[in-house]
């Protein structure tokens, strides 16, 4: 189902989407032109008058930090007084037994910082588990 939807989206958007490198030799999709990013940002953040979602950039970054930390992968995320299981994929620290998930390691902290929530960033930097630190610092030492 998702694969078919993705093929249709790629066909419709054509050259408006470009692939770029990401940590861990992953390829991620991004807007080809900066103008697309500007329009999307204006339409879907709270600065827009006609934004039905009423979200701001900090909330988006907080949600992405939660995604990369796998915070809601095993349980439902509260929404409007109810808990909804959304089947969010887990983001493991290690891919296999030897390969660190570099995208998680970099994106989780970056989005926590961009969220503007210093308590969230402090919690991620100061209270993380040994395996998280080991994975991160081993990768830095290898760079």
CSV table of N, CA and C in Angstrom, one decimal:
chain,number,residue,atom,x,y,z
A,1,UNK,N,0.8,-1.2,0.0
A,1,UNK,CA,0.0,0.0,0.0
A,1,UNK,C,0.9,1.3,0.0
A,2,UNK,N,1.8,1.3,1.0
A,2,UNK,CA,2.6,2.5,1.1
A,2,UNK,C,3.5,2.7,-0.1
A,3,UNK,N,4.1,1.6,-0.6
A,3,UNK,CA,5.0,1.6,-1.8
A,3,UNK,C,4.2,2.2,-3.0
A,4,UNK,N,3.0,1.8,-3.2
A,4,UNK,CA,2.2,2.3,-4.3
A,4,UNK,C,2.0,3.8,-4.2
A,5,UNK,N,1.6,4.2,-3.0
A,5,UNK,CA,1.4,5.6,-2.7
A,5,UNK,C,2.7,6.4,-3.0
A,6,UNK,N,3.8,5.9,-2.5
A,6,UNK,CA,5.1,6.6,-2.7
A,6,UNK,C,5.4,6.7,-4.2
A,7,UNK,N,5.2,5.7,-5.0
A,7,UNK,CA,5.4,5.7,-6.4
A,7,UNK,C,4.6,6.8,-7.1
A,8,UNK,N,3.3,6.9,-6.7
A,8,UNK,CA,2.4,7.9,-7.2
A,8,UNK,C,2.9,9.3,-6.9
A,9,UNK,N,3.3,9.5,-5.6
A,9,UNK,CA,3.8,10.8,-5.2
A,9,UNK,C,5.1,11.2,-6.0
A,10,UNK,N,6.0,10.3,-6.1
A,10,UNK,CA,7.2,10.6,-6.9
A,10,UNK,C,6.9,10.9,-8.3
A,11,UNK,N,6.0,10.2,-8.9
A,11,UNK,CA,5.6,10.5,-10.3
A,11,UNK,C,5.0,11.9,-10.4
A,12,UNK,N,4.1,12.2,-9.5
A,12,UNK,CA,3.4,13.5,-9.5
A,12,UNK,C,4.4,14.7,-9.3
A,13,UNK,N,5.4,14.5,-8.4
A,13,UNK,CA,6.3,15.6,-8.0
A,13,UNK,C,7.5,15.6,-8.9
A,14,UNK,N,7.8,14.5,-9.6
A,14,UNK,CA,8.9,14.5,-10.5
A,14,UNK,C,10.2,15.1,-10.0
A,15,UNK,N,10.7,16.1,-10.7
A,15,UNK,CA,12.0,16.7,-10.4
A,15,UNK,C,11.9,17.7,-9.2
A,16,UNK,N,10.8,17.8,-8.6
A,16,UNK,CA,10.7,18.7,-7.4
A,16,UNK,C,11.3,18.1,-6.2
A,17,UNK,N,11.5,16.7,-6.2
A,17,UNK,CA,12.2,16.0,-5.1
A,17,UNK,C,13.6,15.6,-5.5
A,18,UNK,N,14.5,15.8,-4.6
A,18,UNK,CA,15.9,15.3,-4.8
A,18,UNK,C,16.3,14.5,-3.7
A,19,UNK,N,17.2,13.5,-3.9
A,19,UNK,CA,17.8,12.7,-2.9
A,19,UNK,C,19.1,13.3,-2.4
A,20,UNK,N,19.3,13.3,-1.1
A,20,UNK,CA,20.6,13.8,-0.6
A,20,UNK,C,21.1,12.8,0.4
A,21,UNK,N,22.4,12.9,0.7
A,21,UNK,CA,23.0,12.0,1.7
A,21,UNK,C,22.6,12.4,3.1
A,22,UNK,N,22.6,11.4,3.9
A,22,UNK,CA,22.3,11.5,5.4
A,22,UNK,C,23.3,10.7,6.1
A,23,UNK,N,23.4,10.9,7.4
A,23,UNK,CA,24.3,10.1,8.3
A,23,UNK,C,24.0,8.6,8.1
A,24,UNK,N,25.1,7.8,8.0
A,24,UNK,CA,24.9,6.4,7.9
A,24,UNK,C,24.8,5.9,6.4
A,25,UNK,N,25.2,6.8,5.5
A,25,UNK,CA,25.1,6.5,4.1
A,25,UNK,C,23.6,6.3,3.6
A,26,UNK,N,22.7,6.8,4.3
A,26,UNK,CA,21.3,6.8,3.9
A,26,UNK,C,21.0,7.9,2.9
A,27,UNK,N,20.0,7.7,2.1
A,27,UNK,CA,19.6,8.7,1.1
A,27,UNK,C,18.2,9.1,1.6
A,28,UNK,N,18.0,10.4,1.8
A,28,UNK,CA,16.7,11.0,2.2
A,28,UNK,C,16.2,11.9,1.1
A,29,UNK,N,14.9,12.0,1.0
A,29,UNK,CA,14.3,12.9,0.0
A,29,UNK,C,14.2,14.3,0.6
A,30,UNK,N,14.4,15.3,-0.3
A,30,UNK,CA,14.3,16.7,0.1
A,30,UNK,C,13.7,17.4,-1.0
A,31,UNK,N,13.2,18.6,-0.8
A,31,UNK,CA,12.7,19.5,-1.9
A,31,UNK,C,13.9,19.9,-2.7
A,32,UNK,N,13.8,19.9,-4.0
A,32,UNK,CA,14.9,20.3,-4.9
A,32,UNK,C,15.1,21.8,-4.8
A,33,UNK,N,14.1,22.6,-4.7
A,33,UNK,CA,14.2,24.1,-4.7
A,33,UNK,C,13.8,24.6,-3.3
A,34,UNK,N,14.5,25.6,-2.8
A,34,UNK,CA,14.3,26.2,-1.5
A,34,UNK,C,12.9,26.8,-1.4
A,35,UNK,N,12.3,27.2,-2.6
A,35,UNK,CA,11.0,27.8,-2.6
A,35,UNK,C,9.9,26.8,-2.1
A,36,UNK,N,10.1,25.5,-2.5
A,36,UNK,CA,9.2,24.5,-2.0
A,36,UNK,C,9.2,24.4,-0.5
A,37,UNK,N,10.3,24.4,0.1
A,37,UNK,CA,10.5,24.3,1.5
A,37,UNK,C,9.8,25.5,2.2
A,38,UNK,N,10.0,26.7,1.6
A,38,UNK,CA,9.4,27.9,2.1
A,38,UNK,C,7.9,27.9,2.1
A,39,UNK,N,7.3,27.4,1.0
A,39,UNK,CA,5.9,27.3,0.8
A,39,UNK,C,5.3,26.3,1.8
A,40,UNK,N,5.9,25.1,1.9
A,40,UNK,CA,5.4,24.1,2.9
A,40,UNK,C,5.5,24.6,4.3
A,41,UNK,N,6.6,25.3,4.6
A,41,UNK,CA,6.8,25.9,6.0
A,41,UNK,C,5.7,26.9,6.3
A,42,UNK,N,5.4,27.7,5.3
A,42,UNK,CA,4.4,28.8,5.5
A,42,UNK,C,3.0,28.1,5.7
A,43,UNK,N,2.7,27.1,4.8
A,43,UNK,CA,1.4,26.5,4.9
A,43,UNK,C,1.1,25.7,6.1
A,44,UNK,N,2.1,25.0,6.6
A,44,UNK,CA,1.9,24.0,7.7
A,44,UNK,C,2.4,24.4,9.1
A,45,UNK,N,2.8,25.6,9.2
A,45,UNK,CA,3.3,26.0,10.6
A,45,UNK,C,2.3,27.1,11.1
A,46,UNK,N,2.4,27.4,12.4
A,46,UNK,CA,1.5,28.3,13.0
A,46,UNK,C,1.6,29.7,12.5
A,47,UNK,N,2.6,30.1,11.8
A,47,UNK,CA,2.8,31.4,11.3
A,47,UNK,C,1.8,31.7,10.2
A,48,UNK,N,1.2,30.7,9.6
A,48,UNK,CA,0.2,30.8,8.6
A,48,UNK,C,-1.2,31.0,9.1
A,49,UNK,N,-1.9,32.0,8.6
A,49,UNK,CA,-3.3,32.3,9.0
A,49,UNK,C,-4.2,31.2,8.7
A,50,UNK,N,-4.1,30.5,7.6
A,50,UNK,CA,-5.0,29.5,7.2
A,50,UNK,C,-4.4,28.1,7.5
A,51,UNK,N,-3.7,28.0,8.6
A,51,UNK,CA,-3.1,26.7,9.1
A,51,UNK,C,-4.1,26.0,10.0
A,52,UNK,N,-4.8,24.9,9.5
A,52,UNK,CA,-5.8,24.2,10.3
A,52,UNK,C,-5.1,23.4,11.4
A,53,UNK,N,-3.9,23.1,11.4
A,53,UNK,CA,-3.2,22.2,12.4
A,53,UNK,C,-2.7,23.0,13.6
A,54,UNK,N,-2.5,24.3,13.4
A,54,UNK,CA,-2.0,25.1,14.5
A,54,UNK,C,-0.7,24.5,15.2
A,55,UNK,N,0.2,24.1,14.4
A,55,UNK,CA,1.5,23.6,15.0
A,55,UNK,C,2.6,24.6,14.7
A,56,UNK,N,3.6,24.6,15.5
A,56,UNK,CA,4.7,25.5,15.2
A,56,UNK,C,6.0,24.7,14.9
A,57,UNK,N,7.0,25.3,14.5
A,57,UNK,CA,8.2,24.6,14.1
A,57,UNK,C,8.8,23.8,15.3
A,58,UNK,N,8.7,24.4,16.5
A,58,UNK,CA,9.3,23.7,17.7
A,58,UNK,C,8.5,22.4,18.0
A,59,UNK,N,7.2,22.4,17.8
A,59,UNK,CA,6.4,21.2,18.0
A,59,UNK,C,6.8,20.1,16.9
A,60,UNK,N,7.0,20.6,15.7
A,60,UNK,CA,7.5,19.6,14.7
A,60,UNK,C,8.8,19.0,15.0
A,61,UNK,N,9.8,19.8,15.4
A,61,UNK,CA,11.1,19.3,15.8
A,61,UNK,C,11.0,18.4,17.1
A,62,UNK,N,10.1,18.7,18.0
A,62,UNK,CA,9.9,17.9,19.2
A,62,UNK,C,9.3,16.5,18.8
A,63,UNK,N,8.4,16.5,17.9
A,63,UNK,CA,7.8,15.3,17.4
A,63,UNK,C,8.8,14.4,16.6
A,64,UNK,N,9.7,15.1,15.8
A,64,UNK,CA,10.7,14.3,15.1
A,64,UNK,C,11.8,13.8,16.1
A,65,UNK,N,12.1,14.5,17.1
A,65,UNK,CA,13.0,14.0,18.1
A,65,UNK,C,12.4,12.8,18.8
A,66,UNK,N,11.1,12.8,19.1
A,66,UNK,CA,10.4,11.7,19.7
A,66,UNK,C,10.4,10.5,18.7
A,67,UNK,N,10.2,10.8,17.4
A,67,UNK,CA,10.3,9.7,16.4
A,67,UNK,C,11.6,9.0,16.4
A,68,UNK,N,12.7,9.8,16.3
A,68,UNK,CA,14.0,9.2,16.3
A,68,UNK,C,14.4,8.5,17.6
A,69,UNK,N,13.8,8.9,18.7
A,69,UNK,CA,14.1,8.2,19.9
A,69,UNK,C,13.3,6.9,20.1
A,70,UNK,N,12.4,6.7,19.2
A,70,UNK,CA,11.4,5.5,19.3
A,70,UNK,C,10.5,5.6,20.5
A,71,UNK,N,10.3,6.9,21.0
A,71,UNK,CA,9.4,7.1,22.1
A,71,UNK,C,8.0,6.5,22.0
A,72,UNK,N,7.5,6.5,20.8
A,72,UNK,CA,6.1,6.1,20.6
A,72,UNK,C,6.0,4.8,19.8
A,73,UNK,N,7.1,4.1,19.6
A,73,UNK,CA,7.0,2.9,18.7
A,73,UNK,C,6.3,1.7,19.4
A,74,UNK,N,6.4,1.6,20.7
A,74,UNK,CA,5.8,0.5,21.4
A,74,UNK,C,4.4,0.8,22.1
A,75,UNK,N,4.1,2.1,22.2
A,75,UNK,CA,2.9,2.5,22.9
A,75,UNK,C,2.2,3.6,22.1
A,76,UNK,N,0.9,3.8,22.4
A,76,UNK,CA,0.2,4.8,21.8
A,76,UNK,C,0.6,6.2,22.3
A,77,UNK,N,0.5,7.2,21.4
A,77,UNK,CA,0.8,8.6,21.8
A,77,UNK,C,-0.5,9.3,22.1
A,78,UNK,N,-0.6,9.9,23.3
A,78,UNK,CA,-1.8,10.6,23.7
A,78,UNK,C,-2.2,11.7,22.7
A,79,UNK,N,-3.4,11.8,22.3
A,79,UNK,CA,-3.9,12.8,21.4
A,79,UNK,C,-5.4,13.1,21.7
A,80,UNK,N,-5.6,14.3,22.1
A,80,UNK,CA,-7.0,14.7,22.5
A,80,UNK,C,-7.6,13.8,23.5
A,81,UNK,N,-6.9,13.5,24.5
A,81,UNK,CA,-7.4,12.7,25.7
A,81,UNK,C,-7.5,11.2,25.4
A,82,UNK,N,-7.1,10.8,24.2
A,82,UNK,CA,-7.1,9.3,24.0
A,82,UNK,C,-5.7,8.9,23.6
A,83,UNK,N,-5.4,7.6,23.6
A,83,UNK,CA,-4.1,7.1,23.3
A,83,UNK,C,-4.3,6.4,22.0
A,84,UNK,N,-3.6,6.8,21.0
A,84,UNK,CA,-3.7,6.2,19.6
A,84,UNK,C,-2.4,5.5,19.3
A,85,UNK,N,-2.5,4.2,18.9
A,85,UNK,CA,-1.4,3.4,18.4
A,85,UNK,C,-1.3,3.7,16.9
A,86,UNK,N,-0.2,4.3,16.5
A,86,UNK,CA,0.0,4.7,15.1
A,86,UNK,C,1.0,3.8,14.4
A,87,UNK,N,1.5,2.7,15.0
A,87,UNK,CA,2.4,1.8,14.3
A,87,UNK,C,3.6,2.5,13.8
A,88,UNK,N,4.2,3.3,14.6
A,88,UNK,CA,5.4,4.0,14.3
A,88,UNK,C,6.6,3.0,14.3
A,89,UNK,N,7.4,3.0,13.3
A,89,UNK,CA,8.6,2.1,13.3
A,89,UNK,C,9.6,2.5,14.3
A,90,UNK,N,10.2,1.5,15.0
A,90,UNK,CA,11.2,1.7,15.9
A,90,UNK,C,12.5,2.2,15.2
A,91,UNK,N,13.3,3.0,15.9
A,91,UNK,CA,14.6,3.4,15.4
A,91,UNK,C,15.7,2.8,16.4
A,92,UNK,N,16.2,1.7,16.1
A,92,UNK,CA,17.1,1.0,17.0
A,92,UNK,C,18.5,1.8,17.0
A,93,UNK,N,19.2,1.6,18.1
A,93,UNK,CA,20.5,2.2,18.2
A,93,UNK,C,21.5,1.5,17.2
A,94,UNK,N,21.4,0.2,17.1
A,94,UNK,CA,22.3,-0.5,16.3
A,94,UNK,C,21.4,-1.2,15.2
A,95,UNK,N,22.0,-1.2,14.0
A,95,UNK,CA,21.4,-1.9,12.9
A,95,UNK,C,22.2,-3.2,12.7
A,96,UNK,N,21.6,-4.3,13.0
A,96,UNK,CA,22.4,-5.5,13.1
A,96,UNK,C,23.2,-5.5,14.4
A,97,UNK,N,24.3,-6.2,14.4
A,97,UNK,CA,25.1,-6.2,15.7
A,97,UNK,C,26.2,-5.3,15.7
A,98,UNK,N,26.7,-4.8,14.6
A,98,UNK,CA,27.9,-4.0,14.5
A,98,UNK,C,27.7,-2.6,14.0
A,99,UNK,N,26.6,-2.3,13.4
A,99,UNK,CA,26.5,-1.0,12.7
A,99,UNK,C,25.6,0.0,13.5
A,100,UNK,N,26.2,1.1,14.0
A,100,UNK,CA,25.3,2.1,14.7
A,100,UNK,C,24.4,2.8,13.7
A,101,UNK,N,23.2,3.1,14.2
A,101,UNK,CA,22.2,3.8,13.5
A,101,UNK,C,22.6,5.3,13.5
A,102,UNK,N,23.4,5.8,12.6
A,102,UNK,CA,23.9,7.1,12.6
A,102,UNK,C,22.9,8.2,12.4
A,103,UNK,N,21.9,7.8,11.6
A,103,UNK,CA,20.8,8.8,11.4
A,103,UNK,C,20.1,9.1,12.7
A,104,UNK,N,19.8,8.0,13.5
A,104,UNK,CA,19.1,8.2,14.8
A,104,UNK,C,20.0,9.1,15.7
A,105,UNK,N,21.3,8.7,15.8
A,105,UNK,CA,22.2,9.4,16.7
A,105,UNK,C,22.3,10.9,16.4
A,106,UNK,N,22.3,11.2,15.1
A,106,UNK,CA,22.5,12.7,14.8
A,106,UNK,C,21.1,13.4,14.8
A,107,UNK,N,20.1,12.8,14.2
A,107,UNK,CA,18.8,13.5,14.1
A,107,UNK,C,18.1,13.7,15.4
A,108,UNK,N,18.2,12.7,16.3
A,108,UNK,CA,17.5,12.8,17.6
A,108,UNK,C,18.0,14.0,18.3
A,109,UNK,N,19.3,14.2,18.4
A,109,UNK,CA,19.8,15.4,19.2
A,109,UNK,C,19.6,16.7,18.4
A,110,UNK,N,19.7,16.7,17.1
A,110,UNK,CA,19.5,17.9,16.3
A,110,UNK,C,18.1,18.4,16.5
A,111,UNK,N,17.1,17.5,16.3
A,111,UNK,CA,15.7,17.9,16.5
A,111,UNK,C,15.4,18.3,17.9
A,112,UNK,N,16.0,17.7,18.9
A,112,UNK,CA,15.8,18.1,20.3
A,112,UNK,C,16.3,19.5,20.5
A,113,UNK,N,17.4,19.8,19.9
A,113,UNK,CA,18.0,21.2,20.0
A,113,UNK,C,17.1,22.2,19.3
A,114,UNK,N,16.6,21.8,18.1
A,114,UNK,CA,15.8,22.8,17.3
A,114,UNK,C,14.4,22.9,17.9
A,115,UNK,N,14.0,22.0,18.7
A,115,UNK,CA,12.7,22.2,19.4
A,115,UNK,C,12.7,23.3,20.3
A,116,UNK,N,13.9,23.8,20.8
A,116,UNK,CA,13.9,24.9,21.7
A,116,UNK,C,13.7,24.5,23.2
A,117,UNK,N,13.4,23.2,23.4
A,117,UNK,CA,13.1,22.7,24.7
A,117,UNK,C,14.4,22.2,25.3
A,118,UNK,N,15.0,23.1,26.1
A,118,UNK,CA,16.3,22.8,26.7
A,118,UNK,C,16.2,21.6,27.7
A,119,UNK,N,15.1,21.4,28.4
A,119,UNK,CA,14.9,20.3,29.3
A,119,UNK,C,15.0,19.0,28.5
A,120,UNK,N,14.3,19.0,27.3
A,120,UNK,CA,14.3,17.8,26.5
A,120,UNK,C,15.8,17.5,26.0
A,121,UNK,N,16.5,18.5,25.6
A,121,UNK,CA,17.9,18.3,25.1
A,121,UNK,C,18.7,17.9,26.3
A,122,UNK,N,18.6,18.5,27.4
A,122,UNK,CA,19.4,18.1,28.6
A,122,UNK,C,19.1,16.7,29.0
A,123,UNK,N,17.8,16.3,28.9
A,123,UNK,CA,17.5,14.9,29.3
A,123,UNK,C,18.2,13.9,28.3
A,124,UNK,N,18.2,14.3,27.0
A,124,UNK,CA,18.8,13.4,26.0
A,124,UNK,C,20.3,13.4,26.2
A,125,UNK,N,20.9,14.5,26.5
A,125,UNK,CA,22.4,14.5,26.6
A,125,UNK,C,22.9,14.0,28.0
A,126,UNK,N,22.2,14.2,29.0
A,126,UNK,CA,22.7,13.9,30.4
A,126,UNK,C,22.2,12.6,30.9
A,127,UNK,N,21.1,12.1,30.5
A,127,UNK,CA,20.5,10.9,31.1
A,127,UNK,C,20.4,9.7,30.1
A,128,UNK,N,21.2,9.8,29.0
A,128,UNK,CA,21.1,8.7,28.1
A,128,UNK,C,21.9,7.5,28.6
A,129,UNK,N,21.5,6.3,28.1
A,129,UNK,CA,22.0,5.0,28.6
A,129,UNK,C,23.4,4.8,28.1
A,130,UNK,N,24.1,3.9,28.7
A,130,UNK,CA,25.5,3.6,28.4
A,130,UNK,C,25.6,3.1,26.9
A,131,UNK,N,24.7,2.3,26.5
A,131,UNK,CA,24.8,1.8,25.1
A,131,UNK,C,24.7,2.9,24.1
A,132,UNK,N,23.9,3.9,24.4
A,132,UNK,CA,23.7,5.1,23.5
A,132,UNK,C,25.0,5.9,23.5
A,133,UNK,N,25.6,6.1,24.6
A,133,UNK,CA,26.9,6.8,24.7
A,133,UNK,C,28.0,6.1,23.9
A,134,UNK,N,28.0,4.8,24.2
A,134,UNK,CA,29.1,3.9,23.6
A,134,UNK,C,28.9,4.0,22.1
A,135,UNK,N,27.7,3.8,21.6
A,135,UNK,CA,27.5,3.8,20.2
A,135,UNK,C,27.9,5.2,19.5
A,136,UNK,N,27.5,6.3,20.2
A,136,UNK,CA,27.8,7.6,19.7
A,136,UNK,C,29.3,7.9,19.7
A,137,UNK,N,30.0,7.6,20.8
A,137,UNK,CA,31.4,8.0,20.9
A,137,UNK,C,32.3,7.0,20.1
A,138,UNK,N,31.9,5.8,20.0
A,138,UNK,CA,32.6,4.9,19.1
A,138,UNK,C,32.6,5.4,17.7
A,139,UNK,N,31.5,5.9,17.2
A,139,UNK,CA,31.3,6.4,15.9
A,139,UNK,C,32.2,7.7,15.7
A,140,UNK,N,32.2,8.6,16.7
A,140,UNK,CA,33.0,9.8,16.6
A,140,UNK,C,34.5,9.4,16.6
A,141,UNK,N,34.9,8.4,17.3
A,141,UNK,CA,36.3,8.0,17.3
A,141,UNK,C,36.7,7.5,16.0
A,142,UNK,N,35.8,6.8,15.3
A,142,UNK,CA,36.1,6.2,14.0
A,142,UNK,C,36.1,7.2,12.9
A,143,UNK,N,35.6,8.4,13.1
A,143,UNK,CA,35.5,9.4,12.0
A,143,UNK,C,36.8,10.1,11.7
